[in-house]
C-alpha atoms as one frame of an Amber mdcrd trajectory, in Angstrom:
protein
 -35.883 -12.812  16.611 -35.698 -10.444  13.640 -37.810 -10.641  10.486 -35.592
 -10.322   7.414 -38.376 -10.708   4.858 -41.895 -12.065   4.404 -43.432 -12.770
   1.006 -46.855 -14.074   0.061 -46.546 -17.459  -1.648 -49.196 -20.020  -2.641
 -51.697 -18.470  -0.242 -49.251 -18.605   2.664 -46.155 -16.696   3.734 -42.497
 -17.438   3.028 -40.455 -15.749   5.730 -36.770 -15.406   6.530 -35.748 -14.788
  10.130 -32.585 -14.390  12.211 -32.103 -15.052  15.896 -29.306 -15.153  18.436
 -28.134 -18.729  18.938 -26.633 -19.708  22.274 -25.740 -23.109  20.841 -23.789
 -21.758  17.869 -22.541 -18.607  19.556 -23.858 -16.107  17.037 -26.775 -15.164
  14.838 -28.442 -17.893  12.793 -30.827 -17.531   9.855 -33.683 -19.794   8.773
 -36.513 -19.767   6.264 -40.058 -20.740   7.251 -43.036 -21.265   4.957 -46.410
 -21.104   6.674 -49.444 -22.251   4.638 -52.726 -20.394   4.659 -54.102 -22.806
   7.282 -51.656 -21.365   9.842 -53.896 -18.305  10.044 -56.490 -20.511  11.767
 -54.288 -22.624  14.034 -51.247 -24.859  14.424 -50.104 -26.780  11.330 -47.755
 -29.776  10.849 -44.074 -29.027  10.216 -41.666 -30.579   7.709 -37.953 -29.937
   8.218 -35.770 -29.562   5.116 -32.018 -29.918   5.728 -29.758 -28.685   2.941
 -26.455 -29.931   1.580 -22.852 -28.817   1.227 -22.282 -25.119   0.396 -25.957
 -24.266   0.925 -27.547 -21.626   3.137 -31.194 -21.509   4.210 -31.933 -19.995
   0.801 -30.995 -22.711  -1.698 -33.890 -25.091  -1.124 -36.214 -22.222  -0.300
 -35.872 -20.815  -3.831 -34.920 -23.895  -5.902 -36.795 -26.936  -4.592 -40.342
 -25.823  -5.389 -41.484 -27.270  -2.084 -43.842 -24.456  -1.051 -46.309 -25.248
  -3.817 -46.791 -28.815  -2.652 -46.623 -27.925   1.038 -49.421 -25.400   0.491
 -51.569 -28.072  -1.176 -51.346 -30.170   1.996 -51.362 -27.394   4.603 -47.784
 -28.109   5.694 -45.253 -25.683   7.154 -41.643 -25.983   5.951 -38.523 -24.872
   7.786 -35.189 -24.357   6.005 -32.339 -24.072   8.547 -28.865 -22.924   7.570
 -26.186 -25.601   7.237 -23.638 -24.102   9.634 -22.813 -21.129  11.839 -21.388
 -18.128  10.005 -19.817 -14.753  10.580 -16.706 -13.146  12.066 -14.879 -15.369
  14.496 -16.443 -18.569  13.148 -13.843 -21.082  11.953 -13.739 -21.853   8.236
 -11.722 -23.784   5.686 -10.816 -22.998   2.046 -12.407 -26.267   0.909 -16.104
 -26.251   0.061 -16.765 -29.411   2.054 -15.523 -28.295   5.473 -16.330 -25.338
   7.691 -18.965 -22.724   6.927 -21.654 -24.262   4.726 -20.587 -27.770   5.734
 -21.648 -28.332   9.336 -22.602 -31.994   8.712 -25.260 -31.825  11.463 -22.880
 -32.858  14.260 -21.677 -31.262  17.498 -17.979 -30.604  16.931 -15.635 -31.500
  19.771 -12.337 -30.568  18.105 -10.522 -27.268  17.621 -11.118 -24.896  15.924
 -14.706 -26.050  15.313 -16.038 -26.828  18.788 -17.013 -23.291  19.907 -19.571
 -22.776  17.103 -20.196 -25.951  15.093 -22.987 -27.522  17.149 -25.492 -28.127
  14.392 -26.950 -31.284  15.955 -28.064 -29.393  19.042 -29.150 -26.442  16.941
 -31.465 -28.466  14.693 -32.759 -30.884  17.324 -33.071 -28.596  20.369 -32.585
 -24.858  19.952 -34.306 -24.120  16.654 -37.365 -26.223  17.598 -37.757 -24.113
  20.761 -37.592 -20.933  18.679 -40.113 -22.209  16.147 -42.710 -23.637  18.499
 -42.590 -20.581  20.739 -43.007 -18.078  17.914 -45.162 -19.676  15.221 -48.439
 -21.684  14.975 -46.842 -25.112  14.542 -48.017 -28.496  15.800 -45.150 -29.993
  17.780 -46.812 -33.423  17.761 -46.808 -33.604  13.947 -43.318 -33.287  12.485
 -41.506 -34.944   9.581 -38.021 -34.424   8.157 -36.281 -34.534   4.785 -33.056
 -33.317   3.231 -30.675 -33.406   0.280 -27.123 -34.804   0.177 -25.434 -33.716
   3.436 -28.929 -32.717   4.524 -30.228 -36.169   3.654 -27.513 -37.542   5.909
 -28.706 -35.180   8.640 -32.378 -36.028   8.164 -31.796 -39.780   8.341 -29.421
 -39.740  11.312 -31.570 -37.319  13.317 -34.783 -39.230  12.602 -33.293 -42.565
  13.608 -31.678 -41.098  16.736 -34.846 -39.447  18.073 -37.564 -42.132  18.122
 -41.043 -40.662  18.215 -40.022 -37.148  17.156 -40.793 -37.498  13.437 -43.748
 -39.244  11.814 -41.797 -39.866   8.589 -38.376 -39.312   7.034 -37.256 -38.917
   3.438 -34.042 -38.026   1.648 -32.794 -36.935  -1.744 -29.395 -38.465  -2.613
 -28.222 -38.669   1.002 -24.625 -39.154   2.075 -25.592 -42.608   3.208 -22.412
 -44.149   4.646 -20.054 -41.299   5.610 -17.756 -43.406   7.794 -16.727 -45.219
   4.599 -16.614 -42.232   2.234 -14.389 -39.232   1.565 -17.607 -37.230   2.098
 -17.589 -38.138   5.748 -14.214 -39.375   6.917 -12.636 -35.956   6.322 -15.391
 -34.041   8.105 -15.961 -36.504  10.955 -12.220 -36.527  11.681 -12.099 -32.734
  11.689 -15.208 -32.230  13.831 -15.180 -35.305  16.112 -11.553 -36.477  16.128
  -9.809 -39.619  14.970 -11.718 -42.063  17.217 -13.966 -43.737  14.662 -16.242
 -45.105  17.399 -17.569 -41.554  17.813 -18.576 -41.443  14.147 -21.112 -44.270
  14.214 -23.928 -42.096  15.584 -23.699 -40.020  12.410 -23.823 -42.756   9.779
 -27.290 -43.620   8.429 -26.188 -47.064   7.252 -24.821 -48.004  10.676 -27.884
 -46.579  12.435 -30.151 -48.540  10.106 -28.343 -51.752  10.974 -28.576 -50.954
  14.689 -32.072 -49.539  15.159 -33.859 -48.445  11.969 -36.669 -45.898  11.948
 -40.056 -46.193  13.647 -42.086 -44.936  10.688 -42.253 -44.726   6.889 -39.119
 -43.860   4.909 -38.652 -42.657   1.316 -35.311 -42.232  -0.456 -34.726 -41.025
  -4.010 -31.299 -41.340  -5.610 -30.342 -40.193  -9.102 -28.782 -43.047 -11.062
 -26.619 -40.522 -12.960 -25.561 -38.649  -9.836 -22.002 -37.429 -10.376 -21.246
 -38.002  -6.674 -22.849 -41.424  -6.313 -19.619 -43.193  -5.307 -19.224 -40.728
  -2.430 -22.867 -41.131  -1.367 -22.776 -44.957  -1.190 -26.544 -45.537  -1.573
 -26.003 -49.265  -2.045 -24.736 -49.566   1.543 -27.901 -48.012   2.919 -30.124
 -50.079   0.616 -28.461 -53.263   1.883 -28.893 -52.155   5.496 -32.586 -51.382
   4.887 -33.118 -54.864   3.491 -31.152 -56.518   6.295 -33.116 -54.643   8.966
 -36.396 -55.319   7.117 -37.160 -51.636   7.380 -40.387 -50.402   5.864 -38.995
 -48.116   3.182 -39.239 -47.088  -0.445 -35.823 -46.723  -2.105 -35.979 -45.467
  -5.706 -33.076 -45.244  -8.132 -34.166 -42.557 -10.608 -32.750 -43.202 -14.070
 -30.957 -40.272 -15.711 -31.112 -37.875 -12.750 -28.061 -36.196 -11.238 -27.347
 -34.481  -7.894 -28.792 -31.072  -8.727 -31.866 -29.202  -7.536 -33.506 -30.123
 -10.843 -33.564 -33.662  -9.452 -34.855 -32.475  -6.068 -37.581 -30.316  -7.602
 -38.711 -33.152  -9.869 -39.566 -35.450  -6.974 -40.523 -32.873  -4.340 -44.241
 -33.374  -5.008 -43.883 -37.059  -4.107 -41.999 -36.285  -0.906 -44.486 -33.665
   0.286 -47.363 -36.048  -0.406 -45.517 -38.824   1.417 -45.066 -36.664   4.516
 -48.607 -35.322   4.339 -49.958 -38.876   4.484 -47.829 -39.664   7.530 -48.917
 -36.419   9.202 -52.599 -37.167   8.582 -53.322 -34.146   6.406
């Protein structure tokens, strides 16, 4: 692992690191904020998964999460959204290819050799983090924005017991029924729609739900709301009788201004679930 940068922030350290990824077949980059408490021992970890077009850097510099994480003694990890570099497949569209990994393991050409973001986020990157940094593996939570909200919800529901809590900002909530989903799931997983169900938060909610607290914020003036389909997830939450808070925030759009506005609430929500 190589240290790209480390900066003092809110009493802790905001670092950026690269490492060789066997899963993705190349170097991957992630950001990690460690609070001051990490100098004394292992601290709880919150995962932040980013959305379309983002790298590790977008949330790291725009979401304002470090301030609130530091208040609660939480570490924050910001993975990249896809593999990158020479030899990695890409597409001219912003919503497919590099920057748009959708947190799945691709099985189709030309994506399959590198686009294994599910395994990267759920298996490989955790091994890197817990081997190298003072993090408490027994206390983890997860959140994300847009495509990253989709990833956070599907991963949390698919790995019972891994995460104490899950939250999302404007998640792609029902991708099997949206143009933000059908295009990418076809490209990465093929035309068999039965293979898509494991990556749809609405379908997973109907099937199994989440074994912990859930918080979702959606901007009522989100310019992409028809693609996100929050109403489908809200209906599934009610039908499953899931313990959840689903908030439609009047006047807010899809931007990081929206994310930053409610980040304090999300960090406090996860801190409570992580007993800090």
